[in-house]
Amino acid sequence: MRRRTLLQAGLLPVGLMHLPAGDVTDWRSYVVAPARRTVAPARVLATTGDVRNPDGLLRAGGARTVLTGRKPPEPPAWPAGTTATASSYHPPNSGNDGQPRTYGPDNAIDGHLGTFWNDAEPATYPAVLTVTAPSALTLPGVTVRSNADGVPVDFTVEAGDGTTWRPVGTVTGNAAVQVPVPFAAPVTATAFRIVITRTQDSARGQFARVNELWPGLVAADETPSVTVDFGKVVVGWPRLRFAAASDTSPGVLLAFSETTQFLTDRSDFDRQDFAGGPGTDAFTVPAAGADWTDELHGFRYLKVSLDPATSGRVAIDSVLLEFSAFLGTPDTYEGWFVCSDDELNRYWYAASYTNELTLDTFRAADCDPRGAASPSLEGKLVLHDGPKRDRDPYVGDLAVSGRTLYLTHPAAAEASRNVLADLADHQRADGWIPPASINGYTLRLFDYPLWWVITSWDYVLYTGDVDYARAYWPHLVKVLDGWYPSVTDANGLLSRGMNATGDYGDYAFLPRSGAITYYNANYVQALGDAARLARLLGHTADAERWTTRAGSVAAAVNARLWDAAAGAYLDSAAGPVRHGQDGNAIAVTAGVADPARAGSALSYLDASNRLPYGNAFMDNDTLPGVGGASERVYAFTSYPEIVARFRTGRAESAIDQIKRTYGWMHTHDPGLTQWEGIGPGGTPYEGSYTSMAHGWSTGVLPALTNELLGVTPTGPGFTTWAVTPRPGTVTWARGRVPTPHGPITVEWRSTPSFTLKVTAPEGTTGTVTLPTQDPAARAYLNGRPITTDRR
């Protein structure tokens, strides 16, 4: 039983019984952003080679850090007339920067570390590289030099005459870019080959990449380096102050990583990879020193190394970061949250910080180089997807990161409007709306126009910006009454593949087609939100038409996509039977599922998709080409499931799912920030390519504020609102929700009996629902008793 109270305009404090003194926990103690824009590293993680006073990098003005190295000898070369062949090699292409590139076996013997042999097929073994000399050679061994993202892990070296072969060296478990392979005794042969049976699993796949196969043993000198840890993921421009250098013009290399797992001599994955760059930043230090600012990076760990191709000494005064993103200090928070559960508090503020890392000015100089630069966005505040890699605003990400922003720093809500308006301004003639500026606004995604509709309503609902709704009303009509009807089948369901959409992707680029529960449940949500906007603007006929269509789509989903045997919604109406988290969760939150189906679907997900690090986004691995789907967790699709659990009276299971999902990310490297996706075993789901601080993963924050604390807007700009606490295992909670009219503050305690206090701005109207079965519960408005509606 819950007790509901309607509180009319003219609100001041609202008390539901007297609230005992709460816990004195200060929400400010959980704020985790840097205190200032100039950020110093927190500690030295590791050093190699000749490094003096590495701790000098932790503070400016102290003793200098000195790196000293020597130029390595020239490696041995194969004699003239030597040839190379391979079992396969990748065809030439223009790379990622438009520059012609080749990947043939000759690259492995050309004496240039910047070229390499790349086999043609990922994870296909053996991959064989053969080098044949014009006459017999006697070698003590060979040395393999590879790319940092294509290291041969297990391989055998064989010698022979091109017809018969014998093994002369074996390497297993290799992780080094350069590995000498000594033979038991010198070997005389005309041909040598390496037979690779396993390569590093990198973001680009398991490809063998050999830059050089040297005829002899080349010891890898221990390059002088210092690795510093900034304590958490940060974003901005690294700045190194070099005090002096030897007159040999030594080079310094910088490599960045969000995790130690992918911390090598090459950055984990940044815009250089997309642009065809080396993945390592370089600077030649003049003898007089210099103050050098590098290009923007998102990272936690920074490795500073002397270039092994140069020699000399470099003295460094300091390594600092000029923080570029929104700086979320306690003074900037307009909304906050704190409760009796310390873990939930930490996840809320970690989500806020993760989102702050994405809130930045759009700059062509540091956004995704794959055609994302846009004059219409240049210089504007936006919400990027993450601080590294893409650095482009996607509307699907905004569906979560926007809500996180409105509940913490709504003064920056222009970032959402800038993105939504820009995408609408690039709407295609047929009504389709692009997901982002990437590829010149041409990246074809099937579901993201729905997210544009949903997120546009969210923006108006939280900010009250009705002018935006009026300005982009024609775009909303065009996408819902133009493009989506063109991909609707005879059953009234969206069907990917119709109208030449077979090659369209979705939020995870999943290879699914036809009638999909996720697309259609989200369609119901978008139609409902569009109808709300229509009523706000006085377009009654549009509201009625979309409401009717939403009901028809919901009925078709229930008739054709409900799997009664499993008690859950099918992922697809055709093909192998599987059940997706996305479709089942949104079917609940969008109102497609009745209470019986909602409870059954959520029970199914908890039983079939449960993992130690969250709930998987799919219950089996039948999606073609998607490995480990049943072991992959997206916080993006977990968010609606968590909301669904709160709203269906399953607050305890919602909190359990939060703790498994966000607790895992919080306690695993890089810590604190929230990952783009979690893969098998709880690892980053796409290796070094994974963004470890992603705005679409911050749904824990709106879930805790909207659902657990219980404050949601029900009218544009919180002109009307609701407070519906859902305590679960939490014994007390307090928070402030910013609105255009002033803050709503809520505090409640669930023991020994439920007590609640709400303060709201004058001129607004709210509904308060109590999670209590106490028939004697009393409510007060400004100290005076009021009646309640018991339901």
PDB file of C-alpha atoms in Angstrom, residues 96-265:
ATOM      1  CA  ASN A  96      43.084   6.049 -41.757  1.00  0.00           C
ATOM      2  CA  ASP A  97      44.657   9.290 -42.938  1.00  0.00           C
ATOM      3  CA  GLY A  98      44.410   8.970 -46.716  1.00  0.00           C
ATOM      4  CA  GLN A  99      48.102   8.097 -47.103  1.00  0.00           C
ATOM      5  CA  PRO A 100      48.858   4.978 -49.185  1.00  0.00           C
ATOM      6  CA  ARG A 101      50.125   2.062 -47.105  1.00  0.00           C
ATOM      7  CA  THR A 102      51.349  -1.421 -47.888  1.00  0.00           C
ATOM      8  CA  TYR A 103      51.510  -4.432 -45.569  1.00  0.00           C
ATOM      9  CA  GLY A 104      53.515  -6.949 -47.580  1.00  0.00           C
ATOM     10  CA  PRO A 105      56.234  -9.228 -46.192  1.00  0.00           C
ATOM     11  CA  ASP A 106      59.025  -7.093 -47.717  1.00  0.00           C
ATOM     12  CA  ASN A 107      58.254  -4.489 -45.039  1.00  0.00           C
ATOM     13  CA  ALA A 108      59.755  -6.861 -42.449  1.00  0.00           C
ATOM     14  CA  ILE A 109      63.223  -6.698 -44.017  1.00  0.00           C
ATOM     15  CA  ASP A 110      63.349  -3.111 -45.340  1.00  0.00           C
ATOM     16  CA  GLY A 111      65.193  -1.654 -42.343  1.00  0.00           C
ATOM     17  CA  HIS A 112      62.387   0.800 -41.495  1.00  0.00           C
ATOM     18  CA  LEU A 113      60.518   0.446 -38.198  1.00  0.00           C
ATOM     19  CA  GLY A 114      57.654   2.528 -39.537  1.00  0.00           C
ATOM     20  CA  THR A 115      56.516  -0.199 -41.969  1.00  0.00           C
ATOM     21  CA  PHE A 116      55.364  -3.710 -41.153  1.00  0.00           C
ATOM     22  CA  TRP A 117      54.048  -6.992 -42.492  1.00  0.00           C
ATOM     23  CA  ASN A 118      50.407  -7.482 -41.517  1.00  0.00           C
ATOM     24  CA  ASP A 119      48.782 -10.866 -42.106  1.00  0.00           C
ATOM     25  CA  ALA A 120      45.415 -10.808 -43.857  1.00  0.00           C
ATOM     26  CA  GLU A 121      43.092 -12.689 -41.525  1.00  0.00           C
ATOM     27  CA  PRO A 122      42.583 -11.974 -37.809  1.00  0.00           C
ATOM     28  CA  ALA A 123      42.918 -14.877 -35.384  1.00  0.00           C
ATOM     29  CA  THR A 124      43.792 -17.291 -38.215  1.00  0.00           C
ATOM     30  CA  TYR A 125      46.812 -19.473 -37.535  1.00  0.00           C
ATOM     31  CA  PRO A 126      49.489 -20.305 -38.341  1.00  0.00           C
ATOM     32  CA  ALA A 127      50.630 -16.988 -39.763  1.00  0.00           C
ATOM     33  CA  VAL A 128      53.987 -17.511 -41.430  1.00  0.00           C
ATOM     34  CA  LEU A 129      56.682 -15.021 -42.478  1.00  0.00           C
ATOM     35  CA  THR A 130      59.580 -16.493 -44.513  1.00  0.00           C
ATOM     36  CA  VAL A 131      62.875 -14.764 -45.330  1.00  0.00           C
ATOM     37  CA  THR A 132      65.154 -16.286 -47.995  1.00  0.00           C
ATOM     38  CA  ALA A 133      68.758 -15.140 -48.494  1.00  0.00           C
ATOM     39  CA  PRO A 134      70.648 -15.489 -51.815  1.00  0.00           C
ATOM     40  CA  SER A 135      73.166 -17.798 -50.105  1.00  0.00           C
ATOM     41  CA  ALA A 136      73.547 -19.630 -46.825  1.00  0.00           C
ATOM     42  CA  LEU A 137      73.878 -17.591 -43.616  1.00  0.00           C
ATOM     43  CA  THR A 138      75.112 -18.658 -40.210  1.00  0.00           C
ATOM     44  CA  LEU A 139      73.120 -16.974 -37.460  1.00  0.00           C
ATOM     45  CA  PRO A 140      73.209 -17.199 -33.643  1.00  0.00           C
ATOM     46  CA  GLY A 141      69.535 -16.297 -33.585  1.00  0.00           C
ATOM     47  CA  VAL A 142      67.026 -13.784 -34.923  1.00  0.00           C
ATOM     48  CA  THR A 143      65.201 -10.812 -33.405  1.00  0.00           C
ATOM     49  CA  VAL A 144      61.533 -10.047 -33.930  1.00  0.00           C
ATOM     50  CA  ARG A 145      60.431  -6.415 -33.710  1.00  0.00           C
ATOM     51  CA  SER A 146      56.655  -5.934 -33.848  1.00  0.00           C
ATOM     52  CA  ASN A 147      53.957  -3.307 -33.488  1.00  0.00           C
ATOM     53  CA  ALA A 148      52.707  -2.572 -29.988  1.00  0.00           C
ATOM     54  CA  ASP A 149      49.228  -3.647 -31.133  1.00  0.00           C
ATOM     55  CA  GLY A 150      50.241  -6.786 -33.021  1.00  0.00           C
ATOM     56  CA  VAL A 151      52.746  -8.622 -30.823  1.00  0.00           C
ATOM     57  CA  PRO A 152      53.306 -12.322 -31.671  1.00  0.00           C
ATOM     58  CA  VAL A 153      52.619 -14.116 -28.384  1.00  0.00           C
ATOM     59  CA  ASP A 154      53.455 -17.734 -29.322  1.00  0.00           C
ATOM     60  CA  PHE A 155      55.713 -18.561 -32.272  1.00  0.00           C
ATOM     61  CA  THR A 156      58.423 -20.875 -33.523  1.00  0.00           C
ATOM     62  CA  VAL A 157      61.506 -19.954 -35.542  1.00  0.00           C
ATOM     63  CA  GLU A 158      62.412 -22.530 -38.203  1.00  0.00           C
ATOM     64  CA  ALA A 159      65.422 -22.841 -40.511  1.00  0.00           C
ATOM     65  CA  GLY A 160      65.634 -24.654 -43.821  1.00  0.00           C
ATOM     66  CA  ASP A 161      66.135 -24.447 -47.549  1.00  0.00           C
ATOM     67  CA  GLY A 162      62.612 -23.371 -48.496  1.00  0.00           C
ATOM     68  CA  THR A 163      61.395 -26.966 -48.800  1.00  0.00           C
ATOM     69  CA  THR A 164      62.324 -28.710 -45.591  1.00  0.00           C
ATOM     70  CA  TRP A 165      62.300 -27.026 -42.198  1.00  0.00           C
ATOM     71  CA  ARG A 166      63.473 -27.689 -38.672  1.00  0.00           C
ATOM     72  CA  PRO A 167      62.594 -25.769 -35.491  1.00  0.00           C
ATOM     73  CA  VAL A 168      65.498 -23.797 -34.003  1.00  0.00           C
ATOM     74  CA  GLY A 169      63.754 -21.589 -31.434  1.00  0.00           C
ATOM     75  CA  THR A 170      60.433 -21.318 -29.618  1.00  0.00           C
ATOM     76  CA  VAL A 171      58.791 -18.399 -27.805  1.00  0.00           C
ATOM     77  CA  THR A 172      55.608 -18.616 -25.718  1.00  0.00           C
ATOM     78  CA  GLY A 173      53.746 -15.988 -23.753  1.00  0.00           C
ATOM     79  CA  ASN A 174      55.627 -13.088 -25.288  1.00  0.00           C
ATOM     80  CA  ALA A 175      54.461  -9.563 -24.524  1.00  0.00           C
ATOM     81  CA  ALA A 176      57.532  -7.600 -25.661  1.00  0.00           C
ATOM     82  CA  VAL A 177      57.630  -5.507 -28.804  1.00  0.00           C
ATOM     83  CA  GLN A 178      61.242  -6.569 -29.402  1.00  0.00           C
ATOM     84  CA  VAL A 179      62.260 -10.149 -28.583  1.00  0.00           C
ATOM     85  CA  PRO A 180      65.620 -11.788 -29.396  1.00  0.00           C
ATOM     86  CA  VAL A 181      65.360 -15.532 -30.119  1.00  0.00           C
ATOM     87  CA  PRO A 182      68.756 -17.205 -29.528  1.00  0.00           C
ATOM     88  CA  PHE A 183      69.441 -20.622 -31.074  1.00  0.00           C
ATOM     89  CA  ALA A 184      70.970 -23.437 -29.031  1.00  0.00           C
ATOM     90  CA  ALA A 185      73.935 -23.311 -31.438  1.00  0.00           C
ATOM     91  CA  PRO A 186      74.631 -21.227 -34.554  1.00  0.00           C
ATOM     92  CA  VAL A 187      72.453 -22.339 -37.459  1.00  0.00           C
ATOM     93  CA  THR A 188      73.443 -22.314 -41.139  1.00  0.00           C
ATOM     94  CA  ALA A 189      70.576 -22.083 -43.649  1.00  0.00           C
ATOM     95  CA  THR A 190      69.397 -20.133 -46.662  1.00  0.00           C
ATOM     96  CA  ALA A 191      65.916 -19.491 -45.258  1.00  0.00           C
ATOM     97  CA  PHE A 192      64.426 -18.657 -41.884  1.00  0.00           C
ATOM     98  CA  ARG A 193      60.786 -18.299 -40.986  1.00  0.00           C
ATOM     99  CA  ILE A 194      58.627 -17.519 -37.999  1.00  0.00           C
ATOM    100  CA  VAL A 195      55.478 -19.554 -37.552  1.00  0.00           C
ATOM    101  CA  ILE A 196      53.022 -17.604 -35.363  1.00  0.00           C
ATOM    102  CA  THR A 197      50.328 -19.561 -33.554  1.00  0.00           C
ATOM    103  CA  ARG A 198      48.927 -16.795 -31.341  1.00  0.00           C
ATOM    104  CA  THR A 199      49.036 -13.002 -31.421  1.00  0.00           C
ATOM    105  CA  GLN A 200      48.079 -10.253 -29.047  1.00  0.00           C
ATOM    106  CA  ASP A 201      44.358  -9.585 -28.811  1.00  0.00           C
ATOM    107  CA  SER A 202      44.238  -5.875 -29.616  1.00  0.00           C
ATOM    108  CA  ALA A 203      41.539  -3.367 -30.459  1.00  0.00           C
ATOM    109  CA  ARG A 204      42.165  -4.024 -34.158  1.00  0.00           C
ATOM    110  CA  GLY A 205      41.903  -7.777 -33.827  1.00  0.00           C
ATOM    111  CA  GLN A 206      44.414 -10.619 -33.543  1.00  0.00           C
ATOM    112  CA  PHE A 207      46.653  -9.676 -36.452  1.00  0.00           C
ATOM    113  CA  ALA A 208      50.338 -10.527 -36.706  1.00  0.00           C
ATOM    114  CA  ARG A 209      52.352  -7.378 -37.302  1.00  0.00           C
ATOM    115  CA  VAL A 210      56.139  -7.680 -37.732  1.00  0.00           C
ATOM    116  CA  ASN A 211      58.034  -4.459 -38.357  1.00  0.00           C
ATOM    117  CA  GLU A 212      61.453  -6.119 -38.710  1.00  0.00           C
ATOM    118  CA  LEU A 213      62.909  -9.626 -38.570  1.00  0.00           C
ATOM    119  CA  TRP A 214      66.617  -9.004 -37.947  1.00  0.00           C
ATOM    120  CA  PRO A 215      69.284 -11.625 -38.842  1.00  0.00           C
ATOM    121  CA  GLY A 216      70.978 -11.777 -35.448  1.00  0.00           C
ATOM    122  CA  LEU A 217      70.438 -11.019 -31.796  1.00  0.00           C
ATOM    123  CA  VAL A 218      69.582  -7.399 -31.045  1.00  0.00           C
ATOM    124  CA  ALA A 219      69.353  -6.765 -27.335  1.00  0.00           C
ATOM    125  CA  ALA A 220      66.568  -4.428 -26.368  1.00  0.00           C
ATOM    126  CA  ASP A 221      68.253  -1.727 -24.325  1.00  0.00           C
ATOM    127  CA  GLU A 222      66.264  -0.699 -21.310  1.00  0.00           C
ATOM    128  CA  THR A 223      64.935   2.624 -22.474  1.00  0.00           C
ATOM    129  CA  PRO A 224      64.928   5.313 -19.773  1.00  0.00           C
ATOM    130  CA  SER A 225      61.313   6.003 -18.852  1.00  0.00           C
ATOM    131  CA  VAL A 226      59.095   7.228 -16.038  1.00  0.00           C
ATOM    132  CA  THR A 227      55.417   6.311 -15.760  1.00  0.00           C
ATOM    133  CA  VAL A 228      53.263   8.623 -13.664  1.00  0.00           C
ATOM    134  CA  ASP A 229      49.745   8.037 -12.360  1.00  0.00           C
ATOM    135  CA  PHE A 230      47.285  10.939 -12.148  1.00  0.00           C
ATOM    136  CA  GLY A 231      45.139   8.971  -9.684  1.00  0.00           C
ATOM    137  CA  LYS A 232      42.049   8.847 -11.924  1.00  0.00           C
ATOM    138  CA  VAL A 233      41.164   9.409 -15.553  1.00  0.00           C
ATOM    139  CA  VAL A 234      41.754  13.032 -16.540  1.00  0.00           C
ATOM    140  CA  VAL A 235      41.495  14.917 -19.806  1.00  0.00           C
ATOM    141  CA  GLY A 236      43.352  17.875 -21.208  1.00  0.00           C
ATOM    142  CA  TRP A 237      46.668  19.048 -22.530  1.00  0.00           C
ATOM    143  CA  PRO A 238      49.810  17.500 -20.990  1.00  0.00           C
ATOM    144  CA  ARG A 239      52.510  20.094 -20.411  1.00  0.00           C
ATOM    145  CA  LEU A 240      56.153  19.179 -19.872  1.00  0.00           C
ATOM    146  CA  ARG A 241      58.727  21.718 -18.740  1.00  0.00           C
ATOM    147  CA  PHE A 242      62.179  20.638 -19.896  1.00  0.00           C
ATOM    148  CA  ALA A 243      64.998  22.340 -18.004  1.00  0.00           C
ATOM    149  CA  ALA A 244      67.805  21.298 -20.341  1.00  0.00           C
ATOM    150  CA  ALA A 245      69.025  18.594 -22.687  1.00  0.00           C
ATOM    151  CA  SER A 246      72.306  17.402 -24.123  1.00  0.00           C
ATOM    152  CA  ASP A 247      73.360  18.823 -27.478  1.00  0.00           C
ATOM    153  CA  THR A 248      72.521  15.525 -29.205  1.00  0.00           C
ATOM    154  CA  SER A 249      68.865  16.692 -29.608  1.00  0.00           C
ATOM    155  CA  PRO A 250      67.350  13.752 -27.745  1.00  0.00           C
ATOM    156  CA  GLY A 251      63.744  12.870 -28.411  1.00  0.00           C
ATOM    157  CA  VAL A 252      61.090  12.284 -25.785  1.00  0.00           C
ATOM    158  CA  LEU A 253      58.113   9.984 -26.397  1.00  0.00           C
ATOM    159  CA  LEU A 254      54.779  10.106 -24.550  1.00  0.00           C
ATOM    160  CA  ALA A 255      52.338   7.201 -24.338  1.00  0.00           C
ATOM    161  CA  PHE A 256      48.975   7.448 -22.580  1.00  0.00           C
ATOM    162  CA  SER A 257      46.610   4.860 -21.165  1.00  0.00           C
ATOM    163  CA  GLU A 258      43.465   4.729 -19.063  1.00  0.00           C
ATOM    164  CA  THR A 259      44.580   1.382 -17.573  1.00  0.00           C
ATOM    165  CA  THR A 260      47.832  -0.325 -16.657  1.00  0.00           C
ATOM    166  CA  GLN A 261      46.707  -3.343 -18.691  1.00  0.00           C
ATOM    167  CA  PHE A 262      47.213  -1.447 -21.941  1.00  0.00           C
ATOM    168  CA  LEU A 263      50.076   0.762 -20.818  1.00  0.00           C
ATOM    169  CA  THR A 264      52.907   0.217 -23.309  1.00  0.00           C
ATOM    170  CA  ASP A 265      55.212   2.387 -25.392  1.00  0.00           C
TER     171      ASP A 265
END
